[in-house]
PDB file of C-alpha atoms and ligand atoms in Angstrom:
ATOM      1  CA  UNK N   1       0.000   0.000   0.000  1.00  0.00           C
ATOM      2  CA  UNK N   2       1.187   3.456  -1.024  1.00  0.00           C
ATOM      3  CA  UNK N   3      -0.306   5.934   0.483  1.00  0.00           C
ATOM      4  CA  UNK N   4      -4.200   7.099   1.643  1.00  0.00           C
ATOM      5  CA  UNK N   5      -5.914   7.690  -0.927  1.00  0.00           C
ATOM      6  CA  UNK N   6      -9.330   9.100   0.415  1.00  0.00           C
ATOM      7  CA  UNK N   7     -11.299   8.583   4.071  1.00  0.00           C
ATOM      8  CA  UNK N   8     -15.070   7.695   3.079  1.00  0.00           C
ATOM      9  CA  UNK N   9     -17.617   9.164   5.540  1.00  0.00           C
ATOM     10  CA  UNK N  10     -21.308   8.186   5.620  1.00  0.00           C
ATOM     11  CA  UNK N  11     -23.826  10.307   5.869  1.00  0.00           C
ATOM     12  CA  UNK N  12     -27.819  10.543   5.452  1.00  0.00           C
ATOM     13  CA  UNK N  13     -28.059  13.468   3.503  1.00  0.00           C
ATOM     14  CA  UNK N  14     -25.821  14.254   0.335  1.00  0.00           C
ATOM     15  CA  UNK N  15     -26.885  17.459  -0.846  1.00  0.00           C
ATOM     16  CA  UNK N  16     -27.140  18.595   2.987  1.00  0.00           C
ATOM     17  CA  UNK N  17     -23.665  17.268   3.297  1.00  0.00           C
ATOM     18  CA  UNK N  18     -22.183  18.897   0.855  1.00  0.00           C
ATOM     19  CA  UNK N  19     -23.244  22.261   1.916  1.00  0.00           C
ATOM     20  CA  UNK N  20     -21.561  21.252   5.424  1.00  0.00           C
ATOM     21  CA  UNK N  21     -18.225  20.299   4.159  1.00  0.00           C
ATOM     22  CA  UNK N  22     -18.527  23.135   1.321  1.00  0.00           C
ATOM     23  CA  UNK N  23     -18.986  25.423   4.603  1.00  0.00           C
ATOM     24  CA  UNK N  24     -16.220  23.525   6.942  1.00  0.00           C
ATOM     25  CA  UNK N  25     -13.255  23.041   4.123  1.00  0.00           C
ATOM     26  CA  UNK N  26     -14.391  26.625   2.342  1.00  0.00           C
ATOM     27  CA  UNK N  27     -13.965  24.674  -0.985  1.00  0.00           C
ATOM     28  CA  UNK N  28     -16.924  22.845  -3.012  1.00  0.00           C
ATOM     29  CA  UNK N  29     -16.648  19.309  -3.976  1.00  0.00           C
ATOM     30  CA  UNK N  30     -15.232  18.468  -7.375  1.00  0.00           C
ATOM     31  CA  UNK N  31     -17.887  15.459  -8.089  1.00  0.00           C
ATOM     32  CA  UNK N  32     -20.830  13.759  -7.565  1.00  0.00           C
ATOM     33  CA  UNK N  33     -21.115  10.158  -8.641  1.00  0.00           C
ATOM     34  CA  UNK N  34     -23.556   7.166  -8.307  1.00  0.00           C
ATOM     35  CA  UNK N  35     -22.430   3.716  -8.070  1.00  0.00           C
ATOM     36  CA  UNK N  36     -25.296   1.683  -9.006  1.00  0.00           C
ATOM     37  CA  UNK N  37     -23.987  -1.967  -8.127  1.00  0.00           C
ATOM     38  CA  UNK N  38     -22.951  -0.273  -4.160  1.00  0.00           C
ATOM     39  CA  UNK N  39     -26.228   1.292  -3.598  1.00  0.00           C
ATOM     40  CA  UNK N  40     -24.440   4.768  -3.147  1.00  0.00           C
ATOM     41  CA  UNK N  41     -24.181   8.452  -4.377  1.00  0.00           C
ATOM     42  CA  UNK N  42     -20.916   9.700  -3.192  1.00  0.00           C
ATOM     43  CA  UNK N  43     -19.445  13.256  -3.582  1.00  0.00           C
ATOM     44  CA  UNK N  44     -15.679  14.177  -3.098  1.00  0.00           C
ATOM     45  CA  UNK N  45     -13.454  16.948  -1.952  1.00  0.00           C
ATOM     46  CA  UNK N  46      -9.444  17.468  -2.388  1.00  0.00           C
ATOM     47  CA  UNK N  47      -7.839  19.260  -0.235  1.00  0.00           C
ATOM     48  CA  UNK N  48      -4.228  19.483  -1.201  1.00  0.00           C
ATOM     49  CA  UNK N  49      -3.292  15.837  -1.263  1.00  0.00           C
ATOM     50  CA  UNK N  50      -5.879  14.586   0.254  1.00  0.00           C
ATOM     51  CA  UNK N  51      -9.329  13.475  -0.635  1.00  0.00           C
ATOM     52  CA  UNK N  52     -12.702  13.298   1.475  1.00  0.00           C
ATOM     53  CA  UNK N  53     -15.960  10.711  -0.065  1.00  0.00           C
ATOM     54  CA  UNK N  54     -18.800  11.574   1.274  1.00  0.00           C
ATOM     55  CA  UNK N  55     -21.321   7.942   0.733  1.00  0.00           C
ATOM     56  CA  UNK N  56     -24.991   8.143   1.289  1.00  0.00           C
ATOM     57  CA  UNK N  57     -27.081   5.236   0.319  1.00  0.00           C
ATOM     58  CA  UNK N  58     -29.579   5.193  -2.376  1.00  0.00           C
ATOM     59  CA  UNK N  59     -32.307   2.983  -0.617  1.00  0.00           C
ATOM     60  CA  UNK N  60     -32.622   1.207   2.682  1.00  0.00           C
ATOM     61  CA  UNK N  61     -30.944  -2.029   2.042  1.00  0.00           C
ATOM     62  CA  UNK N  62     -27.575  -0.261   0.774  1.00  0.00           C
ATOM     63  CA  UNK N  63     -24.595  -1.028   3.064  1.00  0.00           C
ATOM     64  CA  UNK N  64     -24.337   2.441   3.904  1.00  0.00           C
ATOM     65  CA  UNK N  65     -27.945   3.035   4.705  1.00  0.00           C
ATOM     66  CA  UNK N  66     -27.191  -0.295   6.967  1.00  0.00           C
ATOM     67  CA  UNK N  67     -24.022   1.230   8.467  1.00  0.00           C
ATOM     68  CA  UNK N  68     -25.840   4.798   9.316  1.00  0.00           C
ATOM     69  CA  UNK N  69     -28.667   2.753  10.858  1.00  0.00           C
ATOM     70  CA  UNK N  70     -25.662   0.739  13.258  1.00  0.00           C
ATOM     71  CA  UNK N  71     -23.686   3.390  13.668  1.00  0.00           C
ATOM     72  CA  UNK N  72     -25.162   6.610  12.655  1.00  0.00           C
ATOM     73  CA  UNK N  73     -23.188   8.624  10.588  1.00  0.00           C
ATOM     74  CA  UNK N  74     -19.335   8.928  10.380  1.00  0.00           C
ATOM     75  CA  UNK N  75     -16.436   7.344   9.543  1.00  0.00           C
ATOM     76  CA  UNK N  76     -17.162   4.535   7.160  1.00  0.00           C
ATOM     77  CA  UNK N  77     -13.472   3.797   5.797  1.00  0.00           C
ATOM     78  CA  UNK N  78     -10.401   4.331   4.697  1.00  0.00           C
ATOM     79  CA  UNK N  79      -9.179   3.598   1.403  1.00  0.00           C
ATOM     80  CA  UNK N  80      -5.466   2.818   0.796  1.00  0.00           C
ATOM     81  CA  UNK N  81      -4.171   3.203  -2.544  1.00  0.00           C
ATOM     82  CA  UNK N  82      -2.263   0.124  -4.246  1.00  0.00           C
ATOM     83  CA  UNK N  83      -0.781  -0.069  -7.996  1.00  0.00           C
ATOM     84  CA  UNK N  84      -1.205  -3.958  -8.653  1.00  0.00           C
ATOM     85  CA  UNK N  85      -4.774  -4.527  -6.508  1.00  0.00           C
ATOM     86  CA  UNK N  86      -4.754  -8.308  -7.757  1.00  0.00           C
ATOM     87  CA  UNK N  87      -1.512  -8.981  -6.346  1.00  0.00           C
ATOM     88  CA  UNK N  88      -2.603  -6.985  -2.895  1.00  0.00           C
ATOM     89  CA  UNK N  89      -5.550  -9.083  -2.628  1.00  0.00           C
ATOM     90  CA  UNK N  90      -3.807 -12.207  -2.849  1.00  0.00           C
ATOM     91  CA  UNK N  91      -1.234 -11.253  -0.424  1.00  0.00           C
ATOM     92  CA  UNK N  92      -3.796  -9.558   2.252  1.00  0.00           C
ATOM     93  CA  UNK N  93      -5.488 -13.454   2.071  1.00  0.00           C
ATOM     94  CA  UNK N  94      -2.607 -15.123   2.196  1.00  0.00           C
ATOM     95  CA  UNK N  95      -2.263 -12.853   5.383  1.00  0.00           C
ATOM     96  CA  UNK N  96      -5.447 -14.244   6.362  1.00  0.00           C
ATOM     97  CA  UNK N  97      -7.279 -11.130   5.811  1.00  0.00           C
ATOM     98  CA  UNK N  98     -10.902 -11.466   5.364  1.00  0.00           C
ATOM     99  CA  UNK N  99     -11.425 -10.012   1.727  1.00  0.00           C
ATOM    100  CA  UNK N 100     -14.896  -8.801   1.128  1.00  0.00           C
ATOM    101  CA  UNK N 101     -14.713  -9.538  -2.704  1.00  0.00           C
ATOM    102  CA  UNK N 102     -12.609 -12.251  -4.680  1.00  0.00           C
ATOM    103  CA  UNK N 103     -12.695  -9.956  -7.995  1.00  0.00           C
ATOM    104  CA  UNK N 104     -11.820  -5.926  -7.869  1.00  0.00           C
ATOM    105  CA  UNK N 105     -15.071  -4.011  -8.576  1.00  0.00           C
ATOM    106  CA  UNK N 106     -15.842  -0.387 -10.024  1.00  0.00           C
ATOM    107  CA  UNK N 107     -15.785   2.059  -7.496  1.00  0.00           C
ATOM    108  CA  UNK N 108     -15.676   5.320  -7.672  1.00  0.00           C
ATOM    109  CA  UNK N 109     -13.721   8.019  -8.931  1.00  0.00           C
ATOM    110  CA  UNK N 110     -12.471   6.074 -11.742  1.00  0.00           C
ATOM    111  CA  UNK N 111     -10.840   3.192  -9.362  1.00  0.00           C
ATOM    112  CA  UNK N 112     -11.055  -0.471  -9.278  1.00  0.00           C
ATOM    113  CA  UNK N 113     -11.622  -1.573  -5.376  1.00  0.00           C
ATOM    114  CA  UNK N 114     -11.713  -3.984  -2.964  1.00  0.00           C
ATOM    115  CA  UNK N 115     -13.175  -4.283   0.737  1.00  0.00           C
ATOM    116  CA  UNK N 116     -11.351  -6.164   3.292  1.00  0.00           C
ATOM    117  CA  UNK N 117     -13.710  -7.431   6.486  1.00  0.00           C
ATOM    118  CA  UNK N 118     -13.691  -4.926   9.173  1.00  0.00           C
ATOM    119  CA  UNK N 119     -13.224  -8.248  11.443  1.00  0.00           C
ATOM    120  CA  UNK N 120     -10.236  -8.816  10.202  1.00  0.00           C
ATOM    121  CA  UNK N 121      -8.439  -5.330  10.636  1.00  0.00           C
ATOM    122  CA  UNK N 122      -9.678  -4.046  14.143  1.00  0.00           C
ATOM    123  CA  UNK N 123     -12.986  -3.195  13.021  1.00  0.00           C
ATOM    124  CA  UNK N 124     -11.833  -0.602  10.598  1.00  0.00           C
ATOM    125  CA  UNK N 125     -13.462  -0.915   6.809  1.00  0.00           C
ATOM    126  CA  UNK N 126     -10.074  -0.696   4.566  1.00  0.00           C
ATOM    127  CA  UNK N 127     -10.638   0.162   0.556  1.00  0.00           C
ATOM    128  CA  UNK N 128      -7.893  -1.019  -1.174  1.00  0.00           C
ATOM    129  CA  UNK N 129      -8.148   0.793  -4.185  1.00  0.00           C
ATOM    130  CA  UNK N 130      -6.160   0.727  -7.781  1.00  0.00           C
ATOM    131  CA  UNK N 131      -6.155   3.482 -10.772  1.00  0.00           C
ATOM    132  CA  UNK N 132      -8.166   2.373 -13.872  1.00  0.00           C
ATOM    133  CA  UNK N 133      -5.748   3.228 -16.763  1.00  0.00           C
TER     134      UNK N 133
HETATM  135 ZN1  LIG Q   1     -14.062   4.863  -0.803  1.00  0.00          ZN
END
């Protein structure tokens, strides 16, 4: 792993959101996106090298509408970034990390990712997470 590559934090109301963070970082968001397949409409901010996702789910069954109703909102992730995210899966479960999907999937912001089980890392959600070229 290379380096954080964003901190996702749920929360119940995008647009509402948005208007917070626009307010707390004094800088708007640089893109919305839906991901379909997750359940989620996520929106995210860069602040110098850094980036913030903000997730909120899309209908009630959506992990993150599941997480929020847990945990309320907060914290969701963090998201590492990798440049071969094959290879890093197959070492993580040769670790015995609990990997929450055998194949990388779409994510957002143009990445392909990959959960690992919160069990398995001290109850932190880790993103591994891989350019598309
Ligand atoms: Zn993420």
């Amino acid at each position: 792993m290379r380096k954080i590559e964003h901190i996702g934090i749920a929360v119940k109301d995008l647009d509402a959101s948005n208007a917070l963070f626009e307010k707390l970082f004094a800088k708007s968001h640089y893109k919305v996106e839906s991901v379909e397949t997750e359940g989620v409409n996520t929106s995210f901010f860069q602040l110098g090298p850094n980036k913030i996702e903000l997730l909120e789910g899309t209908h009630p069954d959506s992990p993150i509408s599941k997480f929020i109703e847990k945990k309320g909102e907060g914290i969701h992730h963090i998201a590492y970034d990798v440049s071969d995210i094959r290879a890093e899966m197959k070492r993580l479960k040769e670790e015995g990390f609990v990997l929450l999907n055998e194949e990388p999937k779409r994510g957002a912001d143009h990445k392909w990712v990959c959960f690992l089980h919160p069990k398995s890392t001290n109850g932190v959600l880790i993103e591994l997470c891989q350019e598309m070229d």
